[in-house]
Coordinates of C-alpha atoms (C1' of nucleotides) in Angstrom, one line a residue:
Chain A
M1 CA -7.7 5.3 20.1
E2 CA -6.1 1.9 20.5
N3 CA -9.4 0.2 20.0
E4 CA -10.0 2.2 17.0
I5 CA -6.9 1.1 15.1
G6 CA -6.3 -2.1 16.8
N7 CA -3.1 -3.2 18.4
N8 CA 0.2 -4.1 17.0
F9 CA 3.6 -5.2 18.3
L10 CA 5.2 -1.8 17.9
R11 CA 2.5 0.0 19.8
R12 CA 2.8 -2.6 22.5
I13 CA 6.6 -2.1 22.7
I14 CA 6.3 1.6 22.9
R15 CA 3.6 1.6 25.4
N16 CA 5.7 -0.6 27.6
D17 CA 8.7 1.7 27.2
V18 CA 6.6 4.7 28.1
E19 CA 4.8 3.1 31.0
S20 CA 8.0 1.7 32.5
G21 CA 9.7 5.1 32.2
E22 CA 12.3 3.6 29.9
V23 CA 11.4 6.3 27.4
T24 CA 10.0 9.7 28.4
K25 CA 9.6 11.3 25.0
V26 CA 9.0 9.1 21.9
V27 CA 11.0 10.2 18.9
T28 CA 10.7 8.3 15.6
R29 CA 11.9 9.1 12.1
F30 CA 11.1 8.5 8.5
P31 CA 14.5 8.2 6.8
P32 CA 14.2 7.9 3.0
E33 CA 17.2 8.0 0.7
P34 CA 16.5 10.7 -1.9
N35 CA 17.0 8.4 -4.8
G36 CA 13.5 8.1 -6.2
Y37 CA 9.9 9.0 -5.7
L38 CA 8.0 7.8 -2.7
H39 CA 5.5 5.0 -3.3
I40 CA 2.7 3.2 -1.5
G41 CA 5.1 1.1 0.5
H42 CA 6.7 4.3 1.8
A43 CA 3.3 5.5 2.7
K44 CA 3.0 2.6 5.1
S45 CA 6.3 3.4 6.7
I46 CA 5.4 7.1 7.0
H47 CA 2.1 6.2 8.5
V48 CA 3.8 3.8 11.0
N49 CA 6.4 6.3 12.1
F50 CA 4.2 9.4 12.3
E51 CA 1.2 7.9 13.8
L52 CA 3.1 6.1 16.5
A53 CA 4.8 9.3 17.5
Q54 CA 1.6 11.1 17.5
E55 CA -0.2 8.5 19.5
F56 CA 2.3 8.7 22.3
S57 CA 2.6 12.5 22.1
G58 CA 6.1 12.2 20.6
V59 CA 7.6 13.6 17.5
C60 CA 8.8 12.3 14.2
H61 CA 11.7 13.5 12.1
L62 CA 12.1 13.6 8.4
R63 CA 15.7 12.7 7.6
F64 CA 17.3 12.2 4.3
D65 CA 19.7 9.3 4.4
D66 CA 22.0 10.8 1.9
T67 CA 25.1 8.8 2.2
N68 CA 25.4 7.8 -1.5
P69 CA 25.7 11.0 -3.7
E70 CA 25.8 9.0 -6.9
K71 CA 22.2 8.1 -6.7
E72 CA 20.6 11.1 -5.1
C73 CA 19.5 14.5 -6.2
Q74 CA 17.5 17.5 -5.2
E75 CA 14.4 16.6 -7.3
Y76 CA 13.8 13.6 -5.1
I77 CA 14.4 15.7 -1.9
D78 CA 11.7 18.1 -3.0
S79 CA 9.2 15.5 -4.1
I80 CA 9.6 13.5 -0.9
Q81 CA 8.9 16.6 1.2
E82 CA 5.9 17.4 -0.9
D83 CA 4.5 13.9 -0.6
V84 CA 4.9 13.6 3.1
R85 CA 3.1 16.9 3.6
W86 CA 0.4 16.0 1.2
L87 CA -0.2 12.8 3.2
G88 CA -0.9 15.1 6.0
Y89 CA 2.2 14.8 8.2
E90 CA 4.4 17.5 9.6
W91 CA 7.8 16.5 10.7
H92 CA 9.3 17.9 13.8
G93 CA 11.8 20.7 13.5
E94 CA 14.1 21.2 10.5
I95 CA 14.6 18.7 7.7
R96 CA 17.6 16.5 8.7
Y97 CA 20.2 15.1 6.5
A98 CA 22.7 12.3 7.3
S99 CA 25.1 14.6 5.6
N100 CA 24.7 17.1 8.4
Y101 CA 26.5 14.6 10.5
F102 CA 29.4 13.8 8.2
E103 CA 32.0 15.5 10.4
Q104 CA 30.8 13.8 13.6
L105 CA 30.7 10.4 11.8
Y106 CA 34.2 10.9 10.6
E107 CA 35.4 11.7 14.1
W108 CA 33.7 8.5 15.3
A109 CA 35.5 6.6 12.6
C110 CA 38.8 7.9 13.9
D111 CA 37.7 6.9 17.4
L112 CA 37.2 3.3 16.2
V113 CA 40.5 3.4 14.5
D114 CA 42.2 4.6 17.7
Q115 CA 40.5 1.8 19.6
G116 CA 41.9 -0.7 17.1
L117 CA 38.3 -1.5 16.0
A118 CA 38.6 -0.3 12.5
Y119 CA 41.2 -0.5 9.7
V120 CA 41.9 0.6 6.3
C121 CA 41.8 -2.2 3.8
D122 CA 43.4 -2.2 0.4
L123 CA 41.6 -5.2 -1.0
S124 CA 39.8 -4.5 -4.3
P125 CA 36.1 -5.0 -4.4
E126 CA 36.6 -8.3 -6.1
E127 CA 39.1 -9.6 -3.6
S128 CA 37.0 -8.3 -0.9
R129 CA 34.1 -10.5 -2.1
E130 CA 36.3 -13.5 -2.1
Y131 CA 37.6 -12.9 1.4
R132 CA 34.1 -12.5 2.7
G133 CA 33.3 -16.2 2.3
T134 CA 29.9 -17.5 1.5
L135 CA 26.7 -18.2 3.4
T136 CA 28.1 -21.6 4.5
R137 CA 31.8 -20.8 4.5
P138 CA 33.5 -18.4 6.9
G139 CA 35.4 -15.4 5.5
V140 CA 39.2 -15.0 5.7
D141 CA 40.9 -12.1 7.4
S142 CA 42.2 -9.3 5.1
P143 CA 46.0 -9.1 5.0
Y144 CA 45.5 -5.5 6.0
R145 CA 43.5 -6.3 9.1
N146 CA 46.4 -5.8 11.5
R147 CA 47.7 -2.5 10.5
S148 CA 48.6 -0.3 13.5
S149 CA 46.3 2.3 14.7
S150 CA 48.6 5.1 13.7
E151 CA 49.0 3.7 10.2
N152 CA 45.3 3.3 9.9
R153 CA 44.8 6.8 11.1
D154 CA 47.2 8.2 8.6
L155 CA 45.6 6.3 5.8
L156 CA 42.1 7.3 6.8
E157 CA 43.1 11.0 6.8
R158 CA 44.7 10.6 3.4
M159 CA 41.6 8.9 2.1
R160 CA 39.7 12.0 3.2
Q161 CA 42.3 14.2 1.6
G162 CA 41.6 12.5 -1.7
E163 CA 45.0 10.9 -2.1
F164 CA 43.6 7.6 -3.2
D165 CA 41.5 6.4 -6.1
E166 CA 37.9 5.3 -5.8
G167 CA 37.7 1.6 -5.0
S168 CA 41.3 1.4 -3.9
R169 CA 40.7 1.5 -0.2
V170 CA 37.9 1.3 2.3
L171 CA 37.7 1.7 6.1
R172 CA 36.3 -1.4 7.7
A173 CA 35.2 -2.4 11.2
K174 CA 37.3 -5.1 12.8
I175 CA 34.6 -7.5 14.0
S176 CA 34.9 -11.1 12.9
M177 CA 35.3 -12.6 9.5
A178 CA 33.9 -15.9 10.8
S179 CA 30.6 -14.5 11.9
P180 CA 27.6 -16.5 10.6
N181 CA 26.0 -13.1 10.1
I182 CA 27.7 -11.8 7.0
N183 CA 27.0 -8.3 7.9
L184 CA 29.4 -8.7 10.8
R185 CA 32.3 -9.9 8.6
D186 CA 34.3 -6.6 8.9
P187 CA 31.7 -4.4 7.2
V188 CA 32.7 -1.3 5.2
L189 CA 32.4 2.0 7.1
Y190 CA 33.8 4.4 4.5
R191 CA 34.3 4.2 0.8
I192 CA 36.0 6.6 -1.6
R193 CA 33.6 8.4 -4.0
K194 CA 34.9 11.4 -5.9
H195 CA 31.4 12.6 -6.6
E196 CA 29.8 15.9 -5.9
H197 CA 27.2 15.6 -3.2
H198 CA 23.9 17.5 -3.5
Q199 CA 24.2 18.9 0.0
T200 CA 27.9 19.0 0.8
G201 CA 29.2 19.7 -2.7
T202 CA 32.8 18.7 -3.0
S203 CA 33.9 18.9 0.6
W204 CA 33.9 15.1 0.9
V205 CA 35.4 12.3 -1.2
I206 CA 34.7 9.6 1.3
Y207 CA 31.2 8.7 2.3
P208 CA 29.9 6.6 5.2
S209 CA 28.0 3.4 4.6
Y210 CA 24.4 2.9 5.6
D211 CA 25.5 0.7 8.5
F212 CA 28.0 3.1 9.9
A213 CA 25.6 6.0 9.5
H214 CA 22.2 5.0 10.5
G215 CA 22.3 4.1 14.1
Q216 CA 24.6 7.1 14.9
E217 CA 22.2 9.4 13.1
D218 CA 19.4 8.1 15.2
A219 CA 21.5 8.6 18.3
I220 CA 22.4 12.2 17.4
E221 CA 18.8 13.0 16.9
G222 CA 17.6 11.3 20.1
I223 CA 15.5 8.8 18.2
T224 CA 14.0 6.3 20.7
H225 CA 12.5 3.8 18.3
S226 CA 14.2 3.3 15.0
I227 CA 11.6 1.5 12.9
C228 CA 12.6 -0.1 9.6
T229 CA 11.6 -3.0 7.4
L230 CA 12.5 -6.7 7.9
E231 CA 15.4 -6.9 5.6
F232 CA 17.4 -4.8 8.0
E233 CA 17.0 -7.3 10.8
D234 CA 20.3 -8.9 10.1
H235 CA 21.9 -5.5 10.5
R236 CA 20.6 -4.9 14.0
P237 CA 23.7 -6.5 15.6
L238 CA 25.8 -4.1 13.7
Y239 CA 23.6 -1.2 14.5
D240 CA 24.1 -2.0 18.2
W241 CA 27.8 -2.7 17.8
F242 CA 28.6 0.8 16.8
L243 CA 26.5 2.2 19.6
D244 CA 28.3 0.0 22.0
H245 CA 31.8 1.0 20.9
L246 CA 31.3 4.7 20.3
P247 CA 31.2 7.4 23.0
I248 CA 27.4 7.8 22.6
S249 CA 25.0 8.0 25.5
N250 CA 21.7 7.8 23.6
R251 CA 20.4 4.3 23.0
P252 CA 18.1 4.2 20.0
R253 CA 16.7 0.7 19.4
Q254 CA 15.8 -0.7 16.0
F255 CA 12.5 -2.6 15.3
E256 CA 11.5 -4.1 12.1
F257 CA 8.1 -4.7 10.4
G258 CA 7.0 -6.3 7.2
R259 CA 7.2 -4.4 4.0
L260 CA 4.0 -3.7 2.1
N261 CA 3.4 -5.8 -1.0
T262 CA 0.2 -5.1 -3.0
S263 CA -1.2 -7.4 -5.7
Y264 CA -1.1 -6.2 -9.3
T265 CA 1.6 -3.7 -8.3
I266 CA 5.3 -3.3 -8.3
T267 CA 7.3 -1.0 -6.1
S268 CA 10.9 -1.6 -7.1
K269 CA 12.3 1.8 -7.9
R270 CA 14.4 0.3 -10.6
K271 CA 11.5 -1.3 -12.2
L272 CA 9.3 1.7 -11.9
G273 CA 12.1 3.6 -13.6
Q274 CA 12.0 1.2 -16.4
L275 CA 8.3 1.8 -17.0
I276 CA 9.2 5.4 -17.5
E277 CA 12.2 4.8 -19.7
K278 CA 10.2 2.5 -21.9
N279 CA 7.4 5.1 -22.2
I280 CA 4.9 2.6 -20.8
V281 CA 3.9 5.4 -18.4
S282 CA 4.4 9.1 -18.7
G283 CA 6.5 9.7 -15.6
W284 CA 6.8 9.2 -11.8
D285 CA 3.4 10.8 -11.4
D286 CA 1.6 8.9 -14.1
P287 CA -1.9 8.2 -12.6
R288 CA -1.2 4.4 -13.0
M289 CA 2.0 4.5 -10.9
P290 CA 1.9 3.3 -7.3
T291 CA 3.9 6.4 -6.4
I292 CA 2.4 8.9 -4.0
A293 CA 2.6 11.5 -6.8
G294 CA 1.0 9.1 -9.2
M295 CA -1.8 8.2 -6.8
R296 CA -2.4 11.8 -6.1
R297 CA -2.8 12.6 -9.8
R298 CA -5.0 9.6 -10.1
G299 CA -7.3 11.1 -7.5
F300 CA -6.5 9.1 -4.4
T301 CA -6.8 11.2 -1.2
P302 CA -4.5 11.3 1.7
N303 CA -7.3 10.2 3.9
A304 CA -7.9 7.1 1.8
I305 CA -4.2 6.2 1.9
R306 CA -4.0 6.6 5.6
K307 CA -7.2 4.5 6.1
F308 CA -5.6 1.8 3.9
C309 CA -2.5 1.8 6.1
E310 CA -4.7 1.3 9.2
M311 CA -6.6 -1.4 7.5
I312 CA -3.6 -3.5 6.6
G313 CA -2.0 -3.3 10.0
T314 CA 1.6 -3.6 10.9
T315 CA 3.2 -7.0 11.6
R316 CA 6.3 -8.9 11.1
S317 CA 4.9 -11.3 8.5
D318 CA 5.3 -10.5 4.9
G319 CA 2.3 -11.1 2.7
V320 CA 0.6 -9.6 -0.3
V321 CA -2.3 -7.2 0.3
D322 CA -5.1 -7.5 -2.2
V323 CA -5.2 -4.2 -4.2
A324 CA -9.0 -4.5 -3.8
M325 CA -8.4 -3.2 -0.2
L326 CA -6.8 -0.1 -1.6
E327 CA -9.6 0.3 -4.0
H328 CA -12.1 -0.1 -1.2
A329 CA -10.3 2.6 0.8
I330 CA -10.7 5.2 -1.9
R331 CA -14.2 4.3 -2.8
D332 CA -15.2 4.5 0.8
D333 CA -13.7 8.0 1.2
L334 CA -15.1 9.3 -2.1
N335 CA -18.5 7.8 -1.6
E336 CA -18.7 9.8 1.6
N337 CA -17.2 13.0 0.4
A338 CA -17.3 13.4 -3.4
P339 CA -20.1 15.5 -4.8
R340 CA -22.2 13.8 -7.4
A341 CA -22.5 15.0 -11.0
M342 CA -23.7 13.6 -14.3
A343 CA -21.3 12.8 -17.2
V344 CA -22.0 10.8 -20.3
L345 CA -18.9 9.0 -21.3
R346 CA -20.1 7.6 -24.7
P347 CA -22.9 9.9 -25.8
I348 CA -25.7 9.2 -28.1
K349 CA -28.5 11.7 -28.6
L350 CA -31.9 11.3 -27.0
V351 CA -34.6 13.5 -28.5
L352 CA -37.8 13.9 -26.6
E353 CA -40.2 14.3 -29.6
N354 CA -43.2 15.4 -27.5
L355 CA -41.4 18.5 -26.3
P356 CA -41.2 21.8 -28.3
E357 CA -37.8 22.7 -29.8
T358 CA -37.6 25.6 -27.4
Y359 CA -38.4 23.6 -24.3
C360 CA -36.1 24.4 -21.4
E361 CA -36.3 23.6 -17.7
E362 CA -34.0 23.8 -14.7
F363 CA -33.8 21.6 -11.7
Q364 CA -31.9 21.7 -8.4
A365 CA -30.2 18.4 -8.0
P366 CA -28.7 17.3 -4.7
C367 CA -24.9 17.1 -4.6
H368 CA -25.0 14.1 -2.4
P369 CA -28.0 11.7 -1.9
N370 CA -27.1 10.9 1.7
R371 CA -25.8 14.3 2.8
P372 CA -28.3 17.1 2.1
E373 CA -26.0 19.6 3.9
L374 CA -23.7 19.4 0.8
G375 CA -26.4 21.4 -1.1
T376 CA -27.6 21.3 -4.6
R377 CA -26.5 22.3 -8.0
K378 CA -28.4 23.5 -11.0
I379 CA -29.0 21.2 -14.0
S380 CA -30.8 22.1 -17.1
F381 CA -33.1 20.0 -19.2
S382 CA -34.3 20.4 -22.7
R383 CA -35.7 18.5 -25.7
E384 CA -32.3 17.1 -26.7
L385 CA -30.2 15.2 -24.2
Y386 CA -27.2 12.8 -24.3
I387 CA -27.3 9.4 -22.7
D388 CA -24.7 6.7 -22.7
E389 CA -24.7 4.2 -25.5
D390 CA -24.6 1.4 -22.9
D391 CA -27.8 2.6 -21.4
F392 CA -29.9 2.0 -24.5
R393 CA -30.8 -1.2 -26.4
E394 CA -33.4 -1.7 -29.0
E395 CA -34.4 -4.9 -27.3
A396 CA -33.4 -6.7 -24.2
N397 CA -34.5 -9.2 -21.6
K398 CA -36.0 -8.1 -18.3
K399 CA -32.7 -8.1 -16.5
Y400 CA -31.7 -5.1 -18.4
K401 CA -33.1 -2.1 -16.5
R402 CA -32.2 0.7 -18.9
L403 CA -33.8 2.2 -21.9
V404 CA -35.4 -0.1 -24.4
I405 CA -37.7 0.6 -27.4
G406 CA -41.3 0.7 -26.1
K407 CA -40.1 0.7 -22.5
R408 CA -39.6 3.4 -19.8
V409 CA -36.7 4.5 -17.8
R410 CA -36.2 7.2 -15.2
L411 CA -33.8 10.0 -16.1
R412 CA -31.8 10.6 -13.0
N413 CA -33.1 13.7 -11.2
A414 CA -35.7 14.3 -13.9
Y415 CA -38.6 12.7 -15.7
I416 CA -39.5 9.3 -16.9
V417 CA -39.2 8.8 -20.7
Q418 CA -40.3 6.1 -23.1
A419 CA -38.3 5.1 -26.2
N420 CA -40.0 5.1 -29.6
R421 CA -37.5 4.5 -32.3
V422 CA -33.9 5.0 -33.4
E423 CA -32.1 6.7 -36.2
R424 CA -28.8 5.4 -37.5
D425 CA -25.8 7.0 -39.1
A426 CA -24.1 6.1 -42.4
D427 CA -22.2 3.3 -40.6
G428 CA -25.4 1.8 -39.2
N429 CA -24.7 2.9 -35.7
I430 CA -27.5 4.2 -33.6
S431 CA -27.1 8.0 -33.5
I432 CA -30.4 9.2 -32.1
V433 CA -33.0 7.7 -29.9
Y434 CA -36.4 9.2 -30.1
A435 CA -38.5 9.1 -27.0
D436 CA -41.5 10.7 -25.3
L437 CA -41.4 12.4 -22.0
I438 CA -44.0 11.1 -19.6
P439 CA -45.7 14.1 -18.1
D440 CA -45.9 14.7 -14.4
T441 CA -43.2 12.2 -13.5
L442 CA -40.8 14.7 -11.9
G443 CA -40.4 13.3 -8.4
S444 CA -43.4 10.9 -8.8
D445 CA -44.5 7.8 -10.5
P446 CA -46.5 7.9 -13.7
A447 CA -50.3 8.4 -13.4
D448 CA -50.9 5.2 -15.5
G449 CA -49.1 3.1 -12.9
V450 CA -46.5 1.9 -15.4
K451 CA -43.3 2.5 -13.5
A452 CA -39.8 2.7 -14.9
K453 CA -37.5 -0.2 -14.3
G454 CA -34.4 1.7 -13.9
V455 CA -32.6 5.0 -13.8
I456 CA -30.0 6.3 -16.2
H457 CA -28.0 9.5 -16.2
W458 CA -28.0 12.1 -18.9
V459 CA -26.9 15.6 -19.7
C460 CA -28.6 18.4 -21.5
A461 CA -27.3 18.8 -25.1
K462 CA -27.8 22.6 -24.9
T463 CA -25.7 23.2 -21.9
A464 CA -23.3 20.3 -21.6
S465 CA -19.6 20.6 -22.2
R466 CA -17.3 18.3 -24.0
A467 CA -14.7 16.8 -21.8
S468 CA -11.7 14.5 -22.1
V469 CA -12.0 11.6 -19.8
R470 CA -9.1 9.2 -19.0
L471 CA -10.2 5.8 -17.9
Y472 CA -7.4 4.3 -15.8
D473 CA -7.2 0.7 -14.7
R474 CA -4.6 -1.5 -13.1
L475 CA -1.3 -1.3 -14.8
F476 CA -0.7 -5.1 -14.6
N477 CA -2.9 -8.0 -15.4
H478 CA -1.1 -10.4 -13.2
P479 CA -1.4 -10.4 -9.4
S480 CA 2.4 -10.7 -8.9
P481 CA 3.9 -9.3 -12.0
D482 CA 7.5 -9.6 -10.8
K483 CA 7.4 -12.7 -8.7
G484 CA 10.2 -15.2 -9.1
D485 CA 11.4 -15.4 -12.6
L486 CA 8.5 -13.4 -14.1
N487 CA 9.2 -10.4 -16.1
F488 CA 6.8 -7.6 -15.1
L489 CA 7.0 -6.2 -18.6
D490 CA 5.1 -9.3 -19.9
F491 CA 2.1 -8.4 -17.9
I492 CA 1.3 -4.8 -18.8
N493 CA -2.4 -4.3 -19.0
E494 CA -2.9 -2.8 -22.5
E495 CA -6.2 -1.3 -21.2
S496 CA -4.7 0.5 -18.3
I497 CA -5.6 3.7 -20.0
G498 CA -8.4 4.6 -22.3
I499 CA -9.0 8.2 -23.4
L500 CA -12.5 9.4 -24.3
E501 CA -12.3 12.7 -26.0
E502 CA -16.0 13.2 -26.7
A503 CA -17.6 12.8 -23.3
M504 CA -20.3 15.2 -22.4
V505 CA -20.6 16.5 -18.9
E506 CA -23.1 18.7 -17.0
A507 CA -22.5 22.4 -17.0
S508 CA -21.5 22.6 -13.3
L509 CA -18.4 20.6 -14.0
T510 CA -16.8 23.6 -15.7
Q511 CA -16.6 25.1 -12.2
A512 CA -14.4 22.4 -10.7
T513 CA -11.0 23.0 -9.4
P514 CA -8.0 20.9 -10.3
E515 CA -7.8 17.8 -8.0
Q516 CA -11.4 18.1 -7.1
A517 CA -13.1 14.7 -7.1
F518 CA -16.6 13.8 -8.1
Q519 CA -18.8 10.8 -8.4
F520 CA -20.1 10.7 -11.9
E521 CA -23.2 8.9 -11.1
R522 CA -23.5 5.3 -12.2
E523 CA -20.0 5.4 -13.5
G524 CA -17.4 6.0 -10.8
Y525 CA -15.2 8.5 -9.1
F526 CA -13.3 11.0 -11.3
V527 CA -11.0 13.8 -10.5
A528 CA -10.2 17.0 -12.4
D529 CA -6.7 16.5 -13.5
R530 CA -4.2 18.3 -11.4
Y531 CA -2.3 19.8 -14.3
D532 CA -4.5 19.6 -17.4
Y533 CA -7.9 20.6 -16.2
S534 CA -9.2 24.1 -16.8
A535 CA -12.6 25.7 -17.3
D536 CA -12.2 25.5 -21.1
N537 CA -10.3 22.2 -21.3
L538 CA -12.1 19.8 -19.1
V539 CA -10.0 16.8 -18.3
F540 CA -11.0 14.1 -15.8
N541 CA -9.2 11.0 -14.6
R542 CA -11.1 8.0 -13.4
V543 CA -9.9 7.2 -9.9
I544 CA -11.9 4.0 -9.6
G545 CA -15.2 2.7 -10.9
L546 CA -18.3 2.1 -8.8
R547 CA -18.8 -1.4 -7.6
D548 CA -20.5 -3.0 -10.5
T549 CA -22.7 -6.0 -9.9
W550 CA -24.4 -5.6 -13.2
Q551 CA -21.1 -6.2 -15.0
K552 CA -20.7 -9.3 -12.9
I553 CA -24.2 -10.5 -14.0
E554 CA -23.4 -9.8 -17.6
E555 CA -20.0 -11.5 -17.5
G556 CA -21.6 -14.5 -15.7
V557 CA -24.1 -15.0 -18.5
Chain B
rU1 C1' 24.4 -27.4 3.8
rG2 C1' 25.4 -21.0 7.7
rG3 C1' 22.6 -17.0 10.0
rG4 C1' 18.1 -14.2 10.7
rG5 C1' 12.7 -14.3 10.2
rU6 C1' 7.4 -15.8 9.2
rG7 C1' 3.4 -19.5 9.2
rU8 C1' -4.6 -18.1 12.2
rC9 C1' -10.6 -18.3 6.3
rG10 C1' -9.1 -16.7 -1.0
rC11 C1' -6.3 -11.8 1.1
rC12 C1' -4.9 -8.6 5.4
rA13 C1' -5.3 -9.4 10.7
rA14 C1' -6.8 -9.8 16.3
rG15 C1' -5.7 -13.5 19.7
rU16 C1' -0.1 -13.9 24.6
rG17 C1' -3.4 -21.3 28.5
rG18 C1' -10.2 -21.0 29.2
rC19 C1' -12.9 -22.9 24.4
rA20 C1' -11.2 -18.5 16.9
rA21 C1' -12.4 -10.4 16.8
rG22 C1' -12.6 -7.3 12.7
rG23 C1' -11.7 -5.7 7.6
rC24 C1' -11.3 -6.9 2.2
rA25 C1' -13.3 -10.3 -1.3
rC26 C1' -17.2 -13.6 -2.1
rC27 C1' -22.5 -15.5 -1.7
rG28 C1' -27.8 -14.6 -0.2
rG29 C1' -31.9 -11.1 1.2
rG30 C1' -34.0 -5.9 2.2
rU31 C1' -34.2 -0.4 1.2
rU32 C1' -33.1 2.8 -3.0
rU33 C1' -34.7 8.3 -8.7
rU34 C1' -26.9 5.9 -8.8
rG35 C1' -27.5 -2.3 -11.0
rA36 C1' -23.8 2.8 -6.0
rU37 C1' -24.3 3.7 -0.9
rC38 C1' -26.8 1.7 3.3
rC39 C1' -29.1 -2.5 6.1
rC40 C1' -29.6 -7.7 7.5
rG41 C1' -27.7 -12.7 7.0
rG42 C1' -23.8 -16.4 5.4
rC43 C1' -18.6 -17.4 5.2
rA44 C1' -12.0 -21.3 9.9
rU45 C1' -15.4 -27.5 15.1
rU46 C1' -10.2 -24.9 13.6
rC47 C1' -5.1 -22.0 13.9
rG48 C1' 1.7 -25.1 8.6
rC49 C1' 2.3 -30.6 10.0
rA50 C1' 3.2 -34.5 13.8
rG51 C1' 3.8 -35.8 18.7
rG52 C1' 3.8 -34.2 24.0
rU53 C1' 2.5 -31.3 28.7
rU54 C1' -2.4 -29.8 30.8
rC55 C1' -9.0 -30.6 33.4
rG56 C1' -8.3 -27.4 29.1
rA57 C1' -3.5 -25.4 23.8
rA58 C1' -3.7 -21.1 18.1
rU59 C1' -1.3 -19.9 22.6
rC60 C1' 3.7 -24.1 26.5
rC61 C1' 7.5 -28.2 25.0
rU62 C1' 9.8 -31.4 21.1
rG63 C1' 10.5 -32.7 16.1
rC64 C1' 9.5 -31.8 11.1
rC65 C1' 7.7 -28.9 6.7
rA66 C1' 7.0 -24.5 3.7
rC67 C1' 8.0 -19.6 2.5
rC68 C1' 10.9 -14.8 2.9
rC69 C1' 15.7 -12.1 3.8
rC70 C1' 21.4 -11.9 3.9
rA71 C1' 27.4 -13.3 0.3
rG72 C1' 27.0 -4.1 -2.8
rC73 C1' 32.9 -0.3 -1.6
rC74 C1' 23.3 0.2 -2.3
rA75 C1' 19.8 1.6 1.3

RNA sequence: UGGGGUGUCGCCAAGUGGCAAGGCACCGGGUUUUGAUCCCGGCAUUCGCAGGUUCGAAUCCUGCCACCCCAGCCA
């Protein structure tokens, strides 16, 4: 297994711990705050935590770090659980909540107070900021720093009783205002928030801070390896400080890895929220969103997302992963697993004039060219077909391998045809191409030896169904839309969605199920929309196009 | 100018003193009833830079440079 997915520093650390007997049962956790939808960056974290636990026969918890009721709600709790499950992971035991431990956390706070290691501070938020100092200047002790334990205890209890206003007091650890690590300058442990909590209702008006909660939550749950992202590295001394000074026997240890950044993508919850507010996208699950829900609706598979996470590795360096890698992951999965079908996105009619009006034939076409075990599906063929307007030109150079007047082309899974002439509509656009079917070319080359240059897809006009096809593309046209001073809103790709209402698809596609993915041959991978697809309202989303070297050639000319 | 990190091909990433894996992207060629897939080949004399130690350094030492994170009663 380790050869399969390579090596990384976390795996090495855990392996050492297990081999040395330091750790007997590996326990990790994925600890999201329920204040938004999960995105591709979370997927990496989920993957890291669950896979590591699995690899070492351990377990992984799902814990909601719900210490800030103002930003959290049940909708997010529900969506997060759904997304984790959809990705294919099952957490160990019940869902955990930081709020399950509020009483214990409070007791520990009292403990610190009794030890003279925490105090109630009456500084306002503004004053507090001034006393904290700056990156280069040490902080100054709060005038309330030396209150007696009993006074602190009294004040803390009254904070809990709701006697004081929000912002008027906090409980702080007494560490050092001169620490070069700003997180150690008497950090806040509890703040007053008279806000209903989605889990605990109105039973609390004071809430623990992240720093005071996280390590202790880990200890309570017996977490052995607490894995988080790099920005928490400066908090580790504090994480350890609480464990050192509280009556806790478990020793979880924190390790940090580099957050995922992907080109042409933003993952800031605030900014993603703005896209929704400004109606640039339809919601958290818009198929262009980098959220798990969005990617799911777009047609990504859990398998592809997991593969992607393996591909990018886990390190302590922070870089930007090319979104092309993500695109590769989904193409790779769908190429292997998606059944093929034919769909004409921009139809023009092809009439085979040498066939009788009533001509009708049926073929069995393989569902997958490289996997015969996936079976076949029935496709029908008649005098009138639809082909894509891009697949016909009245004249073209020899690089163009599709249908041209006087030339031949193979109809995928069917006969070779030769174009004769066109008919135009009132606007002068080609509306019908007339052609002849070359007899006896089903599964073999023409008797006259004149082969077809290329292959195009088609659908039978008699049996095809109209479908709505949504062509999605990258949401941004800049590789780092929110880097530095850039405003991501300036780089919205206006062509990130294109809706084709008149696509024509082969009859078998009326039998799809929502979220089923197909390769529309020569076009790309498409998925039946999770919500809007039904047998009488065919709606497909383009997940990703096929690799297109022809387009490169054309653009290069 | 304080503290904590990171620097290996365009991107991700192995490598942990013995002579630069792999993937993505890209470029050639072959197969092909998808201009797809697949297959074959190419793609870092060099590891941020400069010194030093060593028979030997991406790996050890010294100095420098660049970039990221931290001054929420957010997580």
